[in-house]
mmCIF file of C-alpha atoms in Angstrom:
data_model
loop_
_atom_site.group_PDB
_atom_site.id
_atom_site.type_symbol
_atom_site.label_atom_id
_atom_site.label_comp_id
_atom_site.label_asym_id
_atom_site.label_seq_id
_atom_site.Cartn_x
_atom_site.Cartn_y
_atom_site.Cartn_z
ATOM 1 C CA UNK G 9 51.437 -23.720 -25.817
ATOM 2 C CA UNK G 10 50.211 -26.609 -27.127
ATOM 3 C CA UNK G 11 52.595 -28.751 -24.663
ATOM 4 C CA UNK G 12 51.049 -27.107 -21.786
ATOM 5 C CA UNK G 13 47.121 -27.773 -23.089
ATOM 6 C CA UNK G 14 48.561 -31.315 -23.220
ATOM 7 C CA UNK G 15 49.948 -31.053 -19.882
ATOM 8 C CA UNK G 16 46.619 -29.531 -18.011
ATOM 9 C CA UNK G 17 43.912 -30.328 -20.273
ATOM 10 C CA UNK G 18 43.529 -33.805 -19.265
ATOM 11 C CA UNK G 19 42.759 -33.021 -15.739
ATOM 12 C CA UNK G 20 40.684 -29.471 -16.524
ATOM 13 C CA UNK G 21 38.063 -31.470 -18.596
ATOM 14 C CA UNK G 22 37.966 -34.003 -15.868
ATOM 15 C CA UNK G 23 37.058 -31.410 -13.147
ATOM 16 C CA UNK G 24 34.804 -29.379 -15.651
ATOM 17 C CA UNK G 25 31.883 -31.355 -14.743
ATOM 18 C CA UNK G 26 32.131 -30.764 -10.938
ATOM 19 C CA UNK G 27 32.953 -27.454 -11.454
ATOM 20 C CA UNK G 28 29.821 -26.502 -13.736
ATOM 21 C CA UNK G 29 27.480 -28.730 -11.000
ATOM 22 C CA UNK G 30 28.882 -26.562 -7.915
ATOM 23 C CA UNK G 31 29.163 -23.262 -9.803
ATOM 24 C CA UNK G 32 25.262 -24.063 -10.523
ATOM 25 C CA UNK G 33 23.702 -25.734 -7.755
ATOM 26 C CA UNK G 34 25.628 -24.266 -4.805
ATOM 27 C CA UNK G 35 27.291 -20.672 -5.355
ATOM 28 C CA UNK G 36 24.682 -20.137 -8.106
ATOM 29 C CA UNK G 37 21.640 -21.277 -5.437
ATOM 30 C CA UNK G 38 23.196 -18.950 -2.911
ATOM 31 C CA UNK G 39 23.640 -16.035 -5.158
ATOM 32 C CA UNK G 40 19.569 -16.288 -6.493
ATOM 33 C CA UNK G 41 18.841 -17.062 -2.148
ATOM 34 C CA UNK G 42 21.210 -13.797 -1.513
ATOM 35 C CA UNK G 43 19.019 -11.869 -4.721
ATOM 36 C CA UNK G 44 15.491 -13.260 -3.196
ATOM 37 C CA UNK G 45 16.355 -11.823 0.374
ATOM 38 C CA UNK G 46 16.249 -8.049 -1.025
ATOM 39 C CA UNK G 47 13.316 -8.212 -2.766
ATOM 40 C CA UNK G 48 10.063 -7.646 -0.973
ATOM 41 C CA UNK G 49 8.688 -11.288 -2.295
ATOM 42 C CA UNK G 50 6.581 -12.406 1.072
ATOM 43 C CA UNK G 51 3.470 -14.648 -0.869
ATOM 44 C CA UNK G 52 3.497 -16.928 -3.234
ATOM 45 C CA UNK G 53 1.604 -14.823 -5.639
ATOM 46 C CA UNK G 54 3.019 -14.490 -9.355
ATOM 47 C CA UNK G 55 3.136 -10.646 -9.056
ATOM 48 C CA UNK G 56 6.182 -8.381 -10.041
ATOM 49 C CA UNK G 57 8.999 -8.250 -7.385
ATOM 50 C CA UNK G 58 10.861 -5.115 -6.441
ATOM 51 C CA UNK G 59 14.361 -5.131 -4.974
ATOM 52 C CA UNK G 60 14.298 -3.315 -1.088
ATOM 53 C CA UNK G 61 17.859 -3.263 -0.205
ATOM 54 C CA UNK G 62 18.876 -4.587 3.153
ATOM 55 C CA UNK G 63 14.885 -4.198 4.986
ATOM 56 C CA UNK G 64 14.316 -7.556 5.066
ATOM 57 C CA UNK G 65 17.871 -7.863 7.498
ATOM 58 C CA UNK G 66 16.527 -5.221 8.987
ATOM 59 C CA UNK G 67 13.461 -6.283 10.090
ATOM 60 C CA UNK G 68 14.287 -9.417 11.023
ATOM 61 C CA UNK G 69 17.091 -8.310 13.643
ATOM 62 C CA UNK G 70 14.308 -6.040 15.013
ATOM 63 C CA UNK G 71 11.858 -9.316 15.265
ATOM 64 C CA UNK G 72 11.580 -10.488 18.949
ATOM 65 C CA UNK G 73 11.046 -14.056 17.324
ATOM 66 C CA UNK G 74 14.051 -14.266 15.217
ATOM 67 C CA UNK G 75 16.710 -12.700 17.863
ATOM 68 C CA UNK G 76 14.709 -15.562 20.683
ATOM 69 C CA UNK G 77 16.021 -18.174 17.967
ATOM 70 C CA UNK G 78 19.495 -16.878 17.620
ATOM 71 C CA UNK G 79 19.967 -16.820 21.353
ATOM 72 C CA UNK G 80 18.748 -20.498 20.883
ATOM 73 C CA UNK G 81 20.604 -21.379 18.807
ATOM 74 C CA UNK G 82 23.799 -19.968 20.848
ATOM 75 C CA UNK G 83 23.100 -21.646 24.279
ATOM 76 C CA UNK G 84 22.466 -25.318 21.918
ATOM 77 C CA UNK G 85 25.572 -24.740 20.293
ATOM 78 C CA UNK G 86 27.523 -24.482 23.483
ATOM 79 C CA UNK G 87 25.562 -27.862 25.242
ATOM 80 C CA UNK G 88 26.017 -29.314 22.262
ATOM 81 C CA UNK G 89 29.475 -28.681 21.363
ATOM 82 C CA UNK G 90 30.659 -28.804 25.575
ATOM 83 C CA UNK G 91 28.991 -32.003 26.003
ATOM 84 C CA UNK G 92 30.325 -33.356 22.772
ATOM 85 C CA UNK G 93 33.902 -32.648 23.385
ATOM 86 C CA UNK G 94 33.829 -34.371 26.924
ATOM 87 C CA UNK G 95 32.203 -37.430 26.437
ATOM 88 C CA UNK G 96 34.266 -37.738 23.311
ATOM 89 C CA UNK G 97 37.685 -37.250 24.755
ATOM 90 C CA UNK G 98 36.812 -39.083 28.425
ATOM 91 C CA UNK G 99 35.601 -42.642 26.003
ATOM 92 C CA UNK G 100 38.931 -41.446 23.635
ATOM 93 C CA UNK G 101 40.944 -41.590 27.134
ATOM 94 C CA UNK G 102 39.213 -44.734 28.400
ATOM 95 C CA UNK G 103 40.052 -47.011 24.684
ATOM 96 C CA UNK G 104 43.431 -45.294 24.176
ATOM 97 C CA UNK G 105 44.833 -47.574 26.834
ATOM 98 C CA UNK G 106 43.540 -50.445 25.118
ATOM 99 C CA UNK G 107 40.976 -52.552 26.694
ATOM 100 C CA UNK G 108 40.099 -55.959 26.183
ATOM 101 C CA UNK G 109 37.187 -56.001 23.131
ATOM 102 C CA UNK G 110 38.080 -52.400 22.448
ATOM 103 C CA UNK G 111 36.472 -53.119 18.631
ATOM 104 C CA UNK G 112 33.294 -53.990 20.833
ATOM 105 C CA UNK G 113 33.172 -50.912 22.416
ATOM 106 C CA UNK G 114 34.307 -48.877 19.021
ATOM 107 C CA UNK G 115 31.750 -50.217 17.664
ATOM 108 C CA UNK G 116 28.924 -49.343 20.185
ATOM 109 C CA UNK G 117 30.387 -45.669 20.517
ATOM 110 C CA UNK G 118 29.895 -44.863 16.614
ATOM 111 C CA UNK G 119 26.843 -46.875 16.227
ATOM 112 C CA UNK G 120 24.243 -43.720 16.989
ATOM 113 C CA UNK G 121 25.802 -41.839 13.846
ATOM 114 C CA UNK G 122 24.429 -44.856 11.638
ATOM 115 C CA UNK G 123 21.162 -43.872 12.577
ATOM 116 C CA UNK G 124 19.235 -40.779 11.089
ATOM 117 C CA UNK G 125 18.568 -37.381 12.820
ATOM 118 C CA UNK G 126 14.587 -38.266 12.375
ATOM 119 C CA UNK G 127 14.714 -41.551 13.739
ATOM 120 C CA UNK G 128 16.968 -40.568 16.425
ATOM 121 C CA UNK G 129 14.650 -37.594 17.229
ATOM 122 C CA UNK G 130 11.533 -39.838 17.366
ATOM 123 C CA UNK G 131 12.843 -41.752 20.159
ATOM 124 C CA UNK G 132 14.631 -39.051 22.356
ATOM 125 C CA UNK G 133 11.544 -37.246 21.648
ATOM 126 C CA UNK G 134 9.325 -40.027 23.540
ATOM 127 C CA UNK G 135 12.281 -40.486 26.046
ATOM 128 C CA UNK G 136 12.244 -36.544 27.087
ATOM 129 C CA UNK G 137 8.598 -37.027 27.541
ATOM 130 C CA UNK G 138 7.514 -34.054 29.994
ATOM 131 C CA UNK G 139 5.134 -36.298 31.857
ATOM 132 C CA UNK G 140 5.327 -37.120 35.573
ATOM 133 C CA UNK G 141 3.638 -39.061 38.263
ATOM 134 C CA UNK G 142 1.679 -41.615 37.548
ATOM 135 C CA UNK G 143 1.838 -40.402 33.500
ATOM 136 C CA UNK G 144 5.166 -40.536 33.238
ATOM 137 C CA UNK G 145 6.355 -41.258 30.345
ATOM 138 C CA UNK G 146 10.192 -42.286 29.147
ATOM 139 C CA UNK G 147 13.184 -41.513 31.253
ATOM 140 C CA UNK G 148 10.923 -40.004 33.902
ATOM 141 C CA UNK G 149 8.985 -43.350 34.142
ATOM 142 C CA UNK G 150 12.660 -45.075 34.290
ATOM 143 C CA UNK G 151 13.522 -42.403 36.773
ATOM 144 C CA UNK G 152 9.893 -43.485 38.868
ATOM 145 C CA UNK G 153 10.385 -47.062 38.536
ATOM 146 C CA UNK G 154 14.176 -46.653 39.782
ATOM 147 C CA UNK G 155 12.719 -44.336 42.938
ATOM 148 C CA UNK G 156 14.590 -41.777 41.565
ATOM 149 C CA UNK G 157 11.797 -39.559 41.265
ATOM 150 C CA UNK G 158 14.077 -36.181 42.179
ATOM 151 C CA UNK G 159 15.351 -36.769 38.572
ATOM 152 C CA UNK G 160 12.289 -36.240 37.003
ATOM 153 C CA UNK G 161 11.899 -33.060 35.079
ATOM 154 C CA UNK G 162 9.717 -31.520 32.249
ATOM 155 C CA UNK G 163 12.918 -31.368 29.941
ATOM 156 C CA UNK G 164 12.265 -28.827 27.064
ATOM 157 C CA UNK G 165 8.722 -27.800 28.001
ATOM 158 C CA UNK G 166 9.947 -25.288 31.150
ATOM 159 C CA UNK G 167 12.376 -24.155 32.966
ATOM 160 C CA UNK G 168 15.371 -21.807 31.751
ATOM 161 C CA UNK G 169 16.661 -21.519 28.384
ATOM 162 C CA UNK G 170 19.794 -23.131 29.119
ATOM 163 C CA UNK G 171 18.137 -26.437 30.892
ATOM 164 C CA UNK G 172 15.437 -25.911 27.660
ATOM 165 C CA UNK G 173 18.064 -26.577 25.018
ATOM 166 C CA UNK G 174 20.659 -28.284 26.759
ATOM 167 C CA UNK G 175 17.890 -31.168 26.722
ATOM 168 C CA UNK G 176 17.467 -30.423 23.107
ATOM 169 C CA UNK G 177 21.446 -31.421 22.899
ATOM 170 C CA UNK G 178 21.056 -34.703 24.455
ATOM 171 C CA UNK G 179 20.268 -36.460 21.917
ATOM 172 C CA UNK G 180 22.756 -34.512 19.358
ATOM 173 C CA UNK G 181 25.661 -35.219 21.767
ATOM 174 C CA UNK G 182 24.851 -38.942 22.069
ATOM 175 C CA UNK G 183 24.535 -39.482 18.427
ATOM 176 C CA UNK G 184 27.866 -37.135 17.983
ATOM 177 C CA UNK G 185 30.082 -38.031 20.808
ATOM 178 C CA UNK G 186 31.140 -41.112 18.962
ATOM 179 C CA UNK G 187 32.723 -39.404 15.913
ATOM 180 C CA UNK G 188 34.805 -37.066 18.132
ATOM 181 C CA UNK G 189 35.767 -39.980 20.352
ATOM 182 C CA UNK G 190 37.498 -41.714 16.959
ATOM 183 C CA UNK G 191 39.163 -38.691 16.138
ATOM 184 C CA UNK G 192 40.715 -38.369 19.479
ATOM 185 C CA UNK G 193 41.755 -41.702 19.072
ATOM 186 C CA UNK G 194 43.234 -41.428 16.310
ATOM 187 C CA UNK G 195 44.954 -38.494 17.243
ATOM 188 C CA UNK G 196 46.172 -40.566 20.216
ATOM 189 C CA UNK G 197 47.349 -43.476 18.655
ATOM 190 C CA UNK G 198 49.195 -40.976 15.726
ATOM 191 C CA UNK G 199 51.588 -39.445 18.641
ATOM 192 C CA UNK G 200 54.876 -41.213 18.744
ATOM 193 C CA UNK G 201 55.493 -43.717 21.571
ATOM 194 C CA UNK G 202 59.396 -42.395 21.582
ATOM 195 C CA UNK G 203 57.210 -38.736 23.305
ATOM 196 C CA UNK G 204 55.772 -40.775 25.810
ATOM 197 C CA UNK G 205 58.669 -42.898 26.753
ATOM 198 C CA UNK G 206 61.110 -39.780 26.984
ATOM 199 C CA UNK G 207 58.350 -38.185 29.322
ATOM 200 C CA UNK G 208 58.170 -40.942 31.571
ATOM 201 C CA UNK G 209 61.925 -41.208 31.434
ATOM 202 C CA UNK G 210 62.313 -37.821 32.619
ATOM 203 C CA UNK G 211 59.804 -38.801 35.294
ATOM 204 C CA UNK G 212 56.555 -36.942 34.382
ATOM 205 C CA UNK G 213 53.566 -38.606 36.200
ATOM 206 C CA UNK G 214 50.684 -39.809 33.975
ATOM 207 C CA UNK G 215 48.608 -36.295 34.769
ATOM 208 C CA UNK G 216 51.594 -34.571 33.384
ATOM 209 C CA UNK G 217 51.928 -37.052 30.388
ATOM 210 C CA UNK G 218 48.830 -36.082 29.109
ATOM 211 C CA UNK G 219 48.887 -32.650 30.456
ATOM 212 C CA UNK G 220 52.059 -31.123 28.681
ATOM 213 C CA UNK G 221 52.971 -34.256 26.304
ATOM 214 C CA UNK G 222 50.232 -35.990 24.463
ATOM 215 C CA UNK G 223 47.031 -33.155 24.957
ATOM 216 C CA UNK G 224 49.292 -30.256 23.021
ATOM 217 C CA UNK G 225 49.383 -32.619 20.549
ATOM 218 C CA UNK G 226 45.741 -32.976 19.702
ATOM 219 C CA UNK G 227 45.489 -29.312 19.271
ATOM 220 C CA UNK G 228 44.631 -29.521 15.704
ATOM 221 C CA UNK G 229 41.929 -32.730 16.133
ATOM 222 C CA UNK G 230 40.385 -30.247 18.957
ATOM 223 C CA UNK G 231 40.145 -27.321 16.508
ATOM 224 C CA UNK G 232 38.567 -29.489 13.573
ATOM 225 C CA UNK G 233 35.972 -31.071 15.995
ATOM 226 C CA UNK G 234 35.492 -27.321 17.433
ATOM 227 C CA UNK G 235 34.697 -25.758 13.533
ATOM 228 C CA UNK G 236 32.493 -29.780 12.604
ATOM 229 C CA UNK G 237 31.016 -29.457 15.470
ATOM 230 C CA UNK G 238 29.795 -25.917 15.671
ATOM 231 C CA UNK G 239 28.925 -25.988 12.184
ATOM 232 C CA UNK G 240 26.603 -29.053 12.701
ATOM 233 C CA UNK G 241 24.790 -27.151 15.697
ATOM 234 C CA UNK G 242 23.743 -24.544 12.919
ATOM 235 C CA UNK G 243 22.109 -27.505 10.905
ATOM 236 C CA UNK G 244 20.040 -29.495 13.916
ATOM 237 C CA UNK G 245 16.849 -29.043 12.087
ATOM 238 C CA UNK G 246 15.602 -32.574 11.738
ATOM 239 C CA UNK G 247 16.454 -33.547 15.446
ATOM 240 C CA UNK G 248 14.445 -30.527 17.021
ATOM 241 C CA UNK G 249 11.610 -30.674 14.355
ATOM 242 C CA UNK G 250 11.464 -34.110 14.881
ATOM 243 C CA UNK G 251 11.657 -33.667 19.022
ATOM 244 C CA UNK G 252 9.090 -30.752 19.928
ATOM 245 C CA UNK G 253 7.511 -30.011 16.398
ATOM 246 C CA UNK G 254 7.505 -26.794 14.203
ATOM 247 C CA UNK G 255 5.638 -24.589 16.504
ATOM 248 C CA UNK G 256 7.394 -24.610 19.762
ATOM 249 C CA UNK G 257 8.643 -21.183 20.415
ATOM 250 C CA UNK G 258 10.580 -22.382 23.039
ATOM 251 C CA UNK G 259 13.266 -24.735 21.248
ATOM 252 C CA UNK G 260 13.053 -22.412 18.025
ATOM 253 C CA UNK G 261 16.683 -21.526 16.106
ATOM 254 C CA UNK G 262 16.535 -19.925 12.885
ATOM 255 C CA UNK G 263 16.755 -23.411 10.878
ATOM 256 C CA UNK G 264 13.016 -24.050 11.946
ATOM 257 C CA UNK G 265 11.818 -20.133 11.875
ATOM 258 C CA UNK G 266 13.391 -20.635 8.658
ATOM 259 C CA UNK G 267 11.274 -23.483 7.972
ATOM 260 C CA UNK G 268 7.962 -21.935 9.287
ATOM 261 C CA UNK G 269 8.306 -18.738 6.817
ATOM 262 C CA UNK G 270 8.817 -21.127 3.595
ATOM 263 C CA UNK G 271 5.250 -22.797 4.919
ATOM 264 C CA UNK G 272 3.739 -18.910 4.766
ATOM 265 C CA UNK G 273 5.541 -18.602 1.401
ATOM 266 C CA UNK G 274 7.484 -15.647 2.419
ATOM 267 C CA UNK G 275 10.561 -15.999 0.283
ATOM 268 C CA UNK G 276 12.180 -12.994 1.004
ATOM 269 C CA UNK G 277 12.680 -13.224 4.680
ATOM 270 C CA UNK G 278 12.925 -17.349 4.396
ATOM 271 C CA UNK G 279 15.831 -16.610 2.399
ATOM 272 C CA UNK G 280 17.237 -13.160 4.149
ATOM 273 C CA UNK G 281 17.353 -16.156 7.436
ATOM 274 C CA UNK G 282 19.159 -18.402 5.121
ATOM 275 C CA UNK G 283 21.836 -15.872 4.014
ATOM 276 C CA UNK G 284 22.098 -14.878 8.315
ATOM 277 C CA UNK G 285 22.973 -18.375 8.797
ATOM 278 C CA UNK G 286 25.557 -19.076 6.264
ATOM 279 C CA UNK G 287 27.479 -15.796 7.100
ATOM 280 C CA UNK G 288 27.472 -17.444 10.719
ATOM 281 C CA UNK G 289 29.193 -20.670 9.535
ATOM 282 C CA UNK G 290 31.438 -18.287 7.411
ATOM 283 C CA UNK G 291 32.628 -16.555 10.229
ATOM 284 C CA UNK G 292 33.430 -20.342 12.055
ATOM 285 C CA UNK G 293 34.799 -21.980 8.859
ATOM 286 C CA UNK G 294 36.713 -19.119 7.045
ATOM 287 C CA UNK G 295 39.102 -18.645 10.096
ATOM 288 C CA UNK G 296 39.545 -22.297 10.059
ATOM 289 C CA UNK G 297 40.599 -22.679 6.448
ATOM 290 C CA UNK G 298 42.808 -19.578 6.510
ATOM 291 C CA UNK G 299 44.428 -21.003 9.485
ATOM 292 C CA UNK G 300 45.004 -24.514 7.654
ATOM 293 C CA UNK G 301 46.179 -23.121 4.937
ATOM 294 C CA UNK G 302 48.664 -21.103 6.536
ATOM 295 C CA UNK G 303 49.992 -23.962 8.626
ATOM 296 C CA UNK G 304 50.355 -26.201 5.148
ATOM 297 C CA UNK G 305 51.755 -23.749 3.323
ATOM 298 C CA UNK G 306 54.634 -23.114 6.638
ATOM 299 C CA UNK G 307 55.014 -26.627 6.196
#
């Protein structure tokens, strides 16, 4: 007994610490949100709460407002993830070759994820200025001055919801694309030259190379960008606050509503939004993780 305590007590009073901080500050935070979303708290008022079940879900899947953000939130995810992935993998495909100052390009490609969500929003939000004409502002003005004025568009102020929050992606996918484009590389540069030498040996053309060689490979490094990137799309709060403000009902997802009901002290439904959203990245993650571990544990 006292051989084992030897054995694992070292490392258990190591981890205690991080254990007690997480237990606390995350699972214990989402367990008091989870408890705050069924009571029928909705001022800031120091009067007795009363626990209401499940209402609060309820009437927020029956608010127009909150269901307009969720289908927000699902055409940005797919701009943002789409767009993402393909700019990614076609700069992944361009360095994989290896071009001369490829650290030069590297470099410029990851450079936008240095830079903060707010300050990135502040200038795509002057860039997607809505102006046109002689008030253009932005990449409309560019668009003028170029005689390009065909490409000039209000952005996120009209239109469809798609063209709406696709422009709300922009910016996410040029700040993103960069990260994705490393791990592609990386995934490139991990396959064994002895695959692609065999292929063209056995006289597979380059489109085949790739197609049934080296892009089965980067199944996994697809899959982890899919879950990272899909997760982050749930967390754009700071770009689109920072882009069209709190108020626009337009380029709402439940991150701002979320927001906007803390500022009108409603705790209860602030924190019934919170709960919606983690149980979405649940459902993206928890497949992920299951499938990980399953693959490790074949392994």
């Amino acid at each position: 007994m006292h051989g084992r305590i030897r054995t694992w007590g070292p490392g258990a009073l190591v981890l205690l610490p991080t254990v007690l901080l997480l237990g606390y500050f995350v699972y214990g935070l989402i367990a008091w949100t989870f408890n705050t979303s069924l009571t029928d708290k909705h001022n800031a008022r120091p009067v007795p709460t009363h626990h209401v079940g499940f209402e609060n879900y309820v009437n927020l899947f029956g608010e127009e407002r909150f269901l307009n953000s969720l289908k927000n939130l699902g055409v940005l995810t797919v701009a943002f993830i789409v767009g993402t992935l393909i700019f990614g993998l076609l700069w992944a495909l361009l360095l994989e070759k290896g071009v001369p100052g490829e650290g030069i390009f590297r470099s410029v490609f990851l450079f936008p994820m240095a830079v903060s969500m707010i300050a990135s929003g502040v200038v795509w939000g002057w860039l997607l200025n809505p102006s046109q004409g002689d008030d253009a502002r932005g990449l409309n003005r560019l668009f003028s001055i170029l005689h390009l004025n065909f490409l000039e568009n209000p952005w996120w102020t009209a239109g469809s919801r798609w063209t709406t929050m696709a422009s709300i992606a922009l910016p996410a996918v040029w700040q993103l694309s960069g990260y994705i484009m490393a791990l592609f590389l990386a995934g490139f540069r991990g396959i064994p030259p002895e695959l692609r030498e065999a292929a063209r040996v056995d006289g597979a053309s380059e489109f085949k190379l790739y197609r049934y060689v080296l892009f089965p490979q980067l199944s996994p490094i697809a899959l982890s960008a899919l879950i990272i990137l899909g997760h982050m799309s749930l967390k754009l709060f700071d770009l689109i606050y920072a882009i069209t403000g709190p108020n626009q009902f337009r380029t709402e997802v439940p991150s701002v509503y979320m927001w906007n009901t803390l500022l009108r002290s409603d705790m209860a439904k602030a924190a019934a939004i919170a709960i919606v959203l983690l149980a979405v990245v649940a459902v993206l993650v928890i497949p992920y993780v299951a499938y990980t571990v399953r693959q490790e544990s074949e392994e």
